[in-house]
Tab-separated table of C-alpha atoms in Angstrom:
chain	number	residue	atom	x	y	z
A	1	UNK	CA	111.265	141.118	115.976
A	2	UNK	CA	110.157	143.765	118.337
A	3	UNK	CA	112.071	145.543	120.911
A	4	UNK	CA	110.067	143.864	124.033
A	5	UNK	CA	110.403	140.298	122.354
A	6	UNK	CA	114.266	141.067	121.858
A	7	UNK	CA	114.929	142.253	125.481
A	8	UNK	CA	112.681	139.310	126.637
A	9	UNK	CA	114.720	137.351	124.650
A	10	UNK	CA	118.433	138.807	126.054
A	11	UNK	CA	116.843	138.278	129.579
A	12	UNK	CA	116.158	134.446	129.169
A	13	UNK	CA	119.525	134.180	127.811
A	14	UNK	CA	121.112	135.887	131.347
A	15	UNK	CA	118.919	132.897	133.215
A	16	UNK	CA	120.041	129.790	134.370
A	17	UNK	CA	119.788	126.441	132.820
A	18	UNK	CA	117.504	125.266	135.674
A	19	UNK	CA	115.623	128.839	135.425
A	20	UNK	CA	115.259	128.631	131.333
A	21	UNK	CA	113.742	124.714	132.275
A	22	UNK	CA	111.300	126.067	134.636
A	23	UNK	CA	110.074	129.156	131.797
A	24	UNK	CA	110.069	126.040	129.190
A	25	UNK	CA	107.499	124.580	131.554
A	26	UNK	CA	106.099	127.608	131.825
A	27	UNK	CA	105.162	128.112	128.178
A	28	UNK	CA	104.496	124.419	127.691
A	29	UNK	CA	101.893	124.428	129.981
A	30	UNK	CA	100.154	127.397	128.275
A	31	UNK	CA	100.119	126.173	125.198
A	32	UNK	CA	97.223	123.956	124.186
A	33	UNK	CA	98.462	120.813	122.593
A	34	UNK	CA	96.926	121.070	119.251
A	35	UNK	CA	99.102	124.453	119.037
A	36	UNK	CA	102.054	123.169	119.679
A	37	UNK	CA	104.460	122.219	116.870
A	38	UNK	CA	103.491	118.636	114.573
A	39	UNK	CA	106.086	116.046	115.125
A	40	UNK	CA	107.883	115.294	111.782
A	41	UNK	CA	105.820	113.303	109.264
A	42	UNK	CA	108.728	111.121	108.266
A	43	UNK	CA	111.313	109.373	109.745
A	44	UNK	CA	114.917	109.028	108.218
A	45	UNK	CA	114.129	104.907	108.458
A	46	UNK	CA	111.143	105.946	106.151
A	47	UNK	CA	113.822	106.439	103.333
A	48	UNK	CA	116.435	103.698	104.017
A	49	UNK	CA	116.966	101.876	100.424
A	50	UNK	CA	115.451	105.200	98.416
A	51	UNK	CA	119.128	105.622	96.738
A	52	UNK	CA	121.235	103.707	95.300
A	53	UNK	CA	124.566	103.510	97.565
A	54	UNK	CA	128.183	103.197	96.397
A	55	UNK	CA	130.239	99.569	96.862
A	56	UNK	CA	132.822	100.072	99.471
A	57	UNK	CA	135.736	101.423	97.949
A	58	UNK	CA	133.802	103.205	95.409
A	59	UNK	CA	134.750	107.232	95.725
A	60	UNK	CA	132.283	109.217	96.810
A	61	UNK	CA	132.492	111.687	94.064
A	62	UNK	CA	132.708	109.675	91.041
A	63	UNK	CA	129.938	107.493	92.463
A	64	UNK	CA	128.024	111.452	92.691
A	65	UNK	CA	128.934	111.946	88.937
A	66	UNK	CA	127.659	108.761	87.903
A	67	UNK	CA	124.622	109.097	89.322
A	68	UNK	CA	123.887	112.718	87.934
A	69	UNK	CA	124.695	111.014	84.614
A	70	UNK	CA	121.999	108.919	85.225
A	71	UNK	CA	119.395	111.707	86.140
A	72	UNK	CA	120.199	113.168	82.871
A	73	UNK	CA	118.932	109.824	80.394
């Protein structure tokens, strides 16, 4: 990181919340929209039912060994 980006950085951090908002609109203005990060390809719903999950009452940890076990056949 270089020295100007650092005391830029220190700076932002000495703003106020309502300041550090307005620079975030700032930036987000400049940036063109296909720059801008991707949003996430998955979802966490996307892997609801991927693993197995213990029955209640099961610990957590033998139910973790078990399934190792598994991965191993």
């Amino acid at each position: 990181m270089s020295d100007s980006l650092q005391q830029l950085l220190e700076q932002l951090d000495r703003l106020s919340a309502d300041e550090q908002r307005q620079v975030m609109e700032y930036l987000r203005k400049r940036i063109p929209p296909q720059k801008r990060a991707s949003p996430p390809k998955f979802s966490v719903r996307d892997f609801y039912g991927v693993a197995g999950y213990p029955l209640v009452g099961t610990d957590a940890q033998t139910w973790m060994n078990q399934l190792r076990e598994e991965w191993k056949d």
